[in-house]
Coordinates of C-alpha atoms in Angstrom, one line a residue:
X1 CA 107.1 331.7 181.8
X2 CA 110.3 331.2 183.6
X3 CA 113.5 332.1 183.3
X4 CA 116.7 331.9 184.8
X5 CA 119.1 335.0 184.7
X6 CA 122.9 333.6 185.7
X7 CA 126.8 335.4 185.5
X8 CA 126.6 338.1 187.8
X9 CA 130.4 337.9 189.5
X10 CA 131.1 341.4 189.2
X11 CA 128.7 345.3 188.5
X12 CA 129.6 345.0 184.7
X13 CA 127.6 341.4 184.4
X14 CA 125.2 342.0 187.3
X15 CA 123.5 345.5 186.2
X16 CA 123.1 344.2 182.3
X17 CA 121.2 341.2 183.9
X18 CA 119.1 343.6 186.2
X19 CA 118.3 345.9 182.9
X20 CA 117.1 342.8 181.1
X21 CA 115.1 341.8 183.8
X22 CA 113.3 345.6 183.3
X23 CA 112.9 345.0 180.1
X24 CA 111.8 342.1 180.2
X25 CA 108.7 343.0 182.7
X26 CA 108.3 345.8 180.2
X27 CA 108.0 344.1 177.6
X28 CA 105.7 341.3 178.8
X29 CA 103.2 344.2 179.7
X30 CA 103.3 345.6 176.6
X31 CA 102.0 342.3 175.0
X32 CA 99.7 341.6 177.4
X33 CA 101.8 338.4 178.7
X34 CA 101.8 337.3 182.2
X35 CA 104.9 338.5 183.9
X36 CA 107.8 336.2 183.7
X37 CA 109.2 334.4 187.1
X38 CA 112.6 335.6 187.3
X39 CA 115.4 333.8 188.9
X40 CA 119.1 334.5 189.4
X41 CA 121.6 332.0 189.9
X42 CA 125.2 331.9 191.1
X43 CA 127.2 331.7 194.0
X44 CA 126.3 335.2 195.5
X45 CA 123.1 337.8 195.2
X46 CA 125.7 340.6 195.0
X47 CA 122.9 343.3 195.0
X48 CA 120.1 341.8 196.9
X49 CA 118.6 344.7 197.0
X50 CA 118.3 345.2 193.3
X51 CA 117.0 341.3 193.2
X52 CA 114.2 342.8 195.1
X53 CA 113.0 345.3 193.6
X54 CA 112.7 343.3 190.0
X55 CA 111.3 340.8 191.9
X56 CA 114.1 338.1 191.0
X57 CA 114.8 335.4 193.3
X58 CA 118.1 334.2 194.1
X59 CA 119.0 330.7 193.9
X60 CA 122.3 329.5 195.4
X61 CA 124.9 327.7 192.9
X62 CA 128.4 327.1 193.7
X63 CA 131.3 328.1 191.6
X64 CA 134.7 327.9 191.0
X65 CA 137.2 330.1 189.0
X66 CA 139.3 329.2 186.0
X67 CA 142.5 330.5 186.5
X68 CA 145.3 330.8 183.5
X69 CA 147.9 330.1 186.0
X70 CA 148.8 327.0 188.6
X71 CA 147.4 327.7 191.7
X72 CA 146.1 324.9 194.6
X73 CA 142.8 326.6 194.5
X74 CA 142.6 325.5 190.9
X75 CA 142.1 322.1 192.5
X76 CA 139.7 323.4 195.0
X77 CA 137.6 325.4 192.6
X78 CA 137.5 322.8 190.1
X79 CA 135.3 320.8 192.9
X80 CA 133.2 323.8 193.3
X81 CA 132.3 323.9 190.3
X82 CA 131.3 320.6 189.9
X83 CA 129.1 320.4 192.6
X84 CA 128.2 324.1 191.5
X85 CA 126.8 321.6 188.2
X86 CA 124.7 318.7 190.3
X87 CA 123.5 321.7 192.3
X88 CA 122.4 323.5 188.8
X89 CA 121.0 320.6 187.6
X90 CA 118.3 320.0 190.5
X91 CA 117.5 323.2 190.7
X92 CA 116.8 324.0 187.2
X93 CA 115.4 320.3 186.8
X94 CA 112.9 321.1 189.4
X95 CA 112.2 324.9 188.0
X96 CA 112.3 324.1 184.0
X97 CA 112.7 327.3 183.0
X98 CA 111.9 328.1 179.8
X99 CA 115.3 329.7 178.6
X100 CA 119.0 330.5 180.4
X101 CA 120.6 333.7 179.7
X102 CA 124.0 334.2 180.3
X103 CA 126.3 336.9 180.7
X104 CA 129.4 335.3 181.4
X105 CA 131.8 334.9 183.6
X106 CA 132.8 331.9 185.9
X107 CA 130.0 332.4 188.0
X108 CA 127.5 331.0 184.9
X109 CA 129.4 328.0 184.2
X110 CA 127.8 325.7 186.1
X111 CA 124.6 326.6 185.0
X112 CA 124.6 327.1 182.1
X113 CA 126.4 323.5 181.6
X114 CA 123.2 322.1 183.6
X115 CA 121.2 323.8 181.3
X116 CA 122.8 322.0 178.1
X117 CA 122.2 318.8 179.7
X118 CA 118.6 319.2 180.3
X119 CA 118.1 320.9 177.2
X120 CA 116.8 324.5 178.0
X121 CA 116.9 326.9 175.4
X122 CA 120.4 329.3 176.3
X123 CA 121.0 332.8 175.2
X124 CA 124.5 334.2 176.3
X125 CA 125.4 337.9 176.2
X126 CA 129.0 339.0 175.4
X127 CA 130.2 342.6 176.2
X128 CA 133.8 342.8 175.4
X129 CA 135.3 343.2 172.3
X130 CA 137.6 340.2 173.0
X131 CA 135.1 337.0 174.4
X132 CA 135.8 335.6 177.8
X133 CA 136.2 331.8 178.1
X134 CA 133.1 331.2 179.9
X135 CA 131.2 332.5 176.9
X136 CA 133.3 330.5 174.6
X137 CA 132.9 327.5 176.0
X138 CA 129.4 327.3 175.6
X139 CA 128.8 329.3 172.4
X140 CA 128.0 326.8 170.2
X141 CA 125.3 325.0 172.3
X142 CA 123.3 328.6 172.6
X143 CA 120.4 329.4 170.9
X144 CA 121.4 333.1 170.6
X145 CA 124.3 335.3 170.6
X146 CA 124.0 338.9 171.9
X147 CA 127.1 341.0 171.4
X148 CA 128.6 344.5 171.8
X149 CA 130.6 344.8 168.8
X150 CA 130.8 344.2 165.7
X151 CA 134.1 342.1 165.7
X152 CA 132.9 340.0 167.7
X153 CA 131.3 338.3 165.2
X154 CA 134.5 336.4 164.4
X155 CA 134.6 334.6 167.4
X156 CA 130.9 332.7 167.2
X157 CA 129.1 331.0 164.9
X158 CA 127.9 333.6 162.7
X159 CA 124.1 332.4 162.5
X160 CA 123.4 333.1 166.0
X161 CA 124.9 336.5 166.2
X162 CA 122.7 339.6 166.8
X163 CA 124.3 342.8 167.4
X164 CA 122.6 344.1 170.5
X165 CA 125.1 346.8 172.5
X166 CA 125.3 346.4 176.3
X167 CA 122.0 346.0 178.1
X168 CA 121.7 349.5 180.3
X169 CA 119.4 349.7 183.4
X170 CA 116.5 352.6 182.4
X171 CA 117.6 355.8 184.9
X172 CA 120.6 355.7 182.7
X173 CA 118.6 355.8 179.4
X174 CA 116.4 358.9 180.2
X175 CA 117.8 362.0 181.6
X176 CA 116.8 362.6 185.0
X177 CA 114.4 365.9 185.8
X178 CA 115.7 368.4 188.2
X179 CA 119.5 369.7 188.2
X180 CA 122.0 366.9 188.5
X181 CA 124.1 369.7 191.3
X182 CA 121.6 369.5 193.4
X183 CA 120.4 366.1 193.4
X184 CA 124.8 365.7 194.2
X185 CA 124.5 368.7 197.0
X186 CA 127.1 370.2 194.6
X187 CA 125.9 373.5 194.9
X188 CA 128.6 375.2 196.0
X189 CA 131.1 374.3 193.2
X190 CA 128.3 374.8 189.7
X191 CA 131.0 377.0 188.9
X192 CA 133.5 374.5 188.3
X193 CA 134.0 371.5 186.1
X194 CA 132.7 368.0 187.8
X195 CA 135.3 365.3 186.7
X196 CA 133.3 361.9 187.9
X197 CA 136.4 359.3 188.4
X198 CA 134.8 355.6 188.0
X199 CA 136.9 352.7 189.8
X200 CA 134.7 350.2 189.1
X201 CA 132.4 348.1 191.2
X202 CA 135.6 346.4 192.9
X203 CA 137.6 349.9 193.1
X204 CA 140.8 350.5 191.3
X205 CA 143.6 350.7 193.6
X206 CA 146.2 352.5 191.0
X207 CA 143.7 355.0 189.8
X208 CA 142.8 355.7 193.6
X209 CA 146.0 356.6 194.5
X210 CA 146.5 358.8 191.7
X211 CA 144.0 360.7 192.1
X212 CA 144.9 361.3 195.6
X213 CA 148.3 362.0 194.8
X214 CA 147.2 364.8 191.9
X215 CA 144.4 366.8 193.9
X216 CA 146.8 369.8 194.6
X217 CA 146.9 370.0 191.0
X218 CA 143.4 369.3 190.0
X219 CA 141.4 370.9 193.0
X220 CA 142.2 373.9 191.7
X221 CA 140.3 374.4 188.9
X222 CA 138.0 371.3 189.4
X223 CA 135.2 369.8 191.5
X224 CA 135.7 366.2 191.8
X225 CA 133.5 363.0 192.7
X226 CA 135.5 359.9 193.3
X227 CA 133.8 356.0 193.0
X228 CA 136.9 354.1 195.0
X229 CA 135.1 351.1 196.0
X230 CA 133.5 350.4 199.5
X231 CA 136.5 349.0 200.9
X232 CA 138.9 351.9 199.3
X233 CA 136.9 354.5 200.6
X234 CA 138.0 355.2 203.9
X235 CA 142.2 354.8 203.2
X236 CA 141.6 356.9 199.8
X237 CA 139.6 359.9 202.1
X238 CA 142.8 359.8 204.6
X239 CA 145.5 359.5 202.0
X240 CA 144.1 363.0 200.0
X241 CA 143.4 364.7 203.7
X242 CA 147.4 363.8 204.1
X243 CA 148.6 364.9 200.9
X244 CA 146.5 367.8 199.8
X245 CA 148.4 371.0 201.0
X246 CA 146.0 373.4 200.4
X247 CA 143.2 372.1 202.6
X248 CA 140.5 374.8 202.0
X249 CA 140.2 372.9 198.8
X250 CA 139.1 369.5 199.9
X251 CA 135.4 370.7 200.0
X252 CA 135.6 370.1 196.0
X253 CA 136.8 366.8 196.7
X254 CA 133.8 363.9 197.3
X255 CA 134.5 360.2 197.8
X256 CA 132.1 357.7 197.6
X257 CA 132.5 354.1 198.2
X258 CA 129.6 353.2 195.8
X259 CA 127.4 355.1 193.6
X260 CA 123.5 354.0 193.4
X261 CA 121.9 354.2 189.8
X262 CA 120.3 357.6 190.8
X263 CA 123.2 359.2 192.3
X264 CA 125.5 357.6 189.0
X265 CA 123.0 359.0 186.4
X266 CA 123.0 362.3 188.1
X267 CA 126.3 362.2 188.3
X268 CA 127.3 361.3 185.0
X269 CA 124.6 364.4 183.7
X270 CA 126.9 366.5 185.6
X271 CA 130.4 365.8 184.4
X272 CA 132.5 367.5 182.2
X273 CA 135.0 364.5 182.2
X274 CA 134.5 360.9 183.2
X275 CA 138.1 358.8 184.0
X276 CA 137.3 355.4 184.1
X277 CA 138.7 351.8 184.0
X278 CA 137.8 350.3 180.7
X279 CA 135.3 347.7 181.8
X280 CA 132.5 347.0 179.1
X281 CA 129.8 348.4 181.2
X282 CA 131.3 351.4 182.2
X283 CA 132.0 352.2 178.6
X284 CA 128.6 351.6 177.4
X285 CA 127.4 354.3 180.3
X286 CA 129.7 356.8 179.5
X287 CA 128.7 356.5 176.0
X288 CA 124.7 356.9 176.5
X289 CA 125.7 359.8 178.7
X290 CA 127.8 361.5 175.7
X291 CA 130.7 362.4 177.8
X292 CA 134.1 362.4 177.0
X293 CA 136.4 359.8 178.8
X294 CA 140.5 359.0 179.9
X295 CA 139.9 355.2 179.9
X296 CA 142.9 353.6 182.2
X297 CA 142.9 349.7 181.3
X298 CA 143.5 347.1 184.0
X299 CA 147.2 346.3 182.4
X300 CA 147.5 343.4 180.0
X301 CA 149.1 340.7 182.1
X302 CA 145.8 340.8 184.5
X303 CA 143.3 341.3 182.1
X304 CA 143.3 341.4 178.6
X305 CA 139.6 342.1 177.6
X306 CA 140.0 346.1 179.6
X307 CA 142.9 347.0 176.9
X308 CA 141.0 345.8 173.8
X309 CA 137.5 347.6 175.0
X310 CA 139.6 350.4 175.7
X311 CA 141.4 350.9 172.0
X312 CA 138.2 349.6 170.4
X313 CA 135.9 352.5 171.9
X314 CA 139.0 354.8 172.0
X315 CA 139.4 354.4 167.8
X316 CA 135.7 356.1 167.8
X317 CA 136.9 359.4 168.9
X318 CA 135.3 359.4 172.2
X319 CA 137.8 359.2 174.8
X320 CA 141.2 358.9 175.5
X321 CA 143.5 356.1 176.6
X322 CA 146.2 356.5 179.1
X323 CA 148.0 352.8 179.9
X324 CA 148.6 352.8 183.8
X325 CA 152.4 352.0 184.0
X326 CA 152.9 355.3 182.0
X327 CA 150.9 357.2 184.1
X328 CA 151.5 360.5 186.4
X329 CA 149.5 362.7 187.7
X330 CA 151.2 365.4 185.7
X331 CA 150.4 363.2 182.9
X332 CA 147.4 363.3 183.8
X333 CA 146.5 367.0 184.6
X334 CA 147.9 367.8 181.5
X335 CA 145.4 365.3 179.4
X336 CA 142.2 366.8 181.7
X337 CA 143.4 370.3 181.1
X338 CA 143.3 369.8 177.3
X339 CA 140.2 368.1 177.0
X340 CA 138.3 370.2 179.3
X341 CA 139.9 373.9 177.8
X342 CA 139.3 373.1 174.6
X343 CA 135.3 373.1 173.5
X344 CA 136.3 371.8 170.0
X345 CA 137.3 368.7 171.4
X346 CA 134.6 367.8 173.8
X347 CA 132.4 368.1 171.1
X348 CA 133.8 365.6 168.9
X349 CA 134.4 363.1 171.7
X350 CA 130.6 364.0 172.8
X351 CA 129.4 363.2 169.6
X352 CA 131.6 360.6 168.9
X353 CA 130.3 358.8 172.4
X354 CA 126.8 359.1 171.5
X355 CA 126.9 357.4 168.2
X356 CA 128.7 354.6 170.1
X357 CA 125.9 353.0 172.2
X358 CA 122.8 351.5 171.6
X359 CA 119.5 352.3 173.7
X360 CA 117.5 349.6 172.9
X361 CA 120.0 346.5 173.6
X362 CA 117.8 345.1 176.9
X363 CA 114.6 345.8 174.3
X364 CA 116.0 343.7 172.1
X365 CA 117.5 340.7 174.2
X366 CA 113.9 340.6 176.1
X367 CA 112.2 340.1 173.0
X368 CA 114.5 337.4 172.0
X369 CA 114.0 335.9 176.0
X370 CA 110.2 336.2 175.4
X371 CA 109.8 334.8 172.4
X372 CA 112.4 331.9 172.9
X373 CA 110.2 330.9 175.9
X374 CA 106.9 331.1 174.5
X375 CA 108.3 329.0 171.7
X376 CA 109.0 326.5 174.7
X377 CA 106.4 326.5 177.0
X378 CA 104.2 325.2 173.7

């Protein structure tokens, strides 16, 4: 059995694809199937890493993006992406996989409209509460619909809807042995409260510099780990070395550029507060790890899929939204301060978080995967 994993243009559609891809060795074990060839197509590997140790090869397929605005590299792009489409075409044409699945995003277009023509069975996956276009466009030629939440129903054919919750790579699912300060070399600070601020797999430039500009505040009473992004981390260690006046506290005070699955899962054990853009993936891990959350949307006029995550989760109970042109770091302070001092309210957002997410959504898409593709390959 093949098939051919595509829509990987950012962390929040790549590590879903890699958790289906365990799931879906997993689960062909467990029946006593032959293990599936996996593929991944797009225009970059953007873990190859990962694609190696699932034993997923990467297949090059250009794409363009489709902007909402006039730009020249509309006209470009739009090129890309159909070449992106005869390129698709060969290769699955010479592959056949047995079934596409899709998580979205410019990246899958072409691929998944190559797929439509030859006639391979599709299965898209859709993790924000508002669907993004890619994901529209091709909803109604798909076999099945995974989604996240339950309003999402109203935006595709109802039939092929199933109610899934993000796939979630397994050293998030199980809690980790050992104790999460150590495995962090956090020794030093069990004393304090870890906040664990998420950027993102691109970094968040506003959040960065907020949480450099409030570390006099915060560094008091708490220990902090900081994900900027790889290319943030360097100018976001200088800025907080420049602007921290009491310097015997930046020993509490660890940046990373990038936070492996081990080092995140530990991580997120750890926390006593997790502030976080309001991607659909970073939601979903917060949620399995029961912590409560600030969520600080991208604003509305970038993206408007952050915002409506953000509320949706947010109406649970389980974390906090603070929009980002509002936003101070003695706004901030303030809302960390509350949350962390009072115990009543960590518990409901705990609980509330927990009850949020689903463990079993990569189970659940791999069965559908395998069982669209034996279904096939007969």
């Amino acid at each position: 059995m093949r098939i051919v994993l595509t829509g990987s243009g950012s962390g929040g559609h790549f590590y879903p694809l890699i958790a289906i891809a365990e799931a879906l060795i997993i689960h062909a074990r467990d029946q006593k199937l032959l293990l599936p060839e996996l593929y991944l197509m797009g225009p970059e590997p953007y873990d190859p890493e990962a694609l190696m140790r699932h034993g997923i090869s990467f297949q090059y397929v250009p794409a363009g993006k489709m902007r909402r605005y006039f730009s020249w590299k509309n006209f470009t792009d739009t090129a890309r992406t159909l070449a992106g489409v005869c390129v698709a075409t060969w290769k699955l044409f010479t592959l056949y996989p047995d079934v596409v699945v899709s998580k979205g995003s410019y990246t899958s277009v072409p691929v998944i409209l190559a797929a439509i023509f030859l006639r391979i069975p599709i299965v898209i996956h859709e993790s924000d509460a508002q669907p993004g276009r890619a994901n529209k466009l091709v909803a109604r030629f798909a076999r099945t619909i995974a989604v996240t939440y339950a309003g999402d129903n109203k935006y595709f054919p109802a039939h092929k809807v199933v109610r899934t919750g993000i796939p979630t790579r397994s050293h998030l699912l199980t809690p980790g042995a050992g104790d999460p300060y150590e495995q962090l070399q956090f020794d030093a600070h069990r004393d304090l409260p870890l906040i664990l601020v998420l950027g993102g797999s691109q970094g968040a430039e506003r959040i960065n510099d907020l949480i450099a500009t409030s570390l006099d505040v915060l560094l008091s009473k708490y220990v902090i780990l900081h994900q900027t992004g790889e290319s943030h981390a360097t100018i976001v260690t200088e800025t907080a070395q420049a602007l921290t006046k009491e310097k015997s506290y930046l020993n509490r005070y660890h940046v990373r550029g990038f936070l492996d699955v081990t080092t995140l899962a530990a991580a997120l054990r750890a926390a006593a507060l997790v502030i976080s853009r309001a991607g659909s993936g970073s939601i979903n891990e917060i949620a399995l790890a029961g912590k409560p959350s600030i969520l600080i949307p991208i604003p509305e006029e970038i993206s408007h899929d952050q915002r409506l995550n953000a509320y949706t989760y947010a109406r649970t109970g389980a974390a906090i939204v603070m929009e980002e042109k509002n936003l101070t770091p003695h706004l901030l302070a303030a809302e960390i301060s509350r949350i962390i001092g009072d115990q009543a309210i960590r518990l409901r957002m705990q609980e509330a978080a927990r009850a949020f997410a689903p463990v079993d959504a990569a189970k659940k898409i791999a069965e559908i995967l395998i069982e669209i593709g034996l279904e096939h390959e007969r």
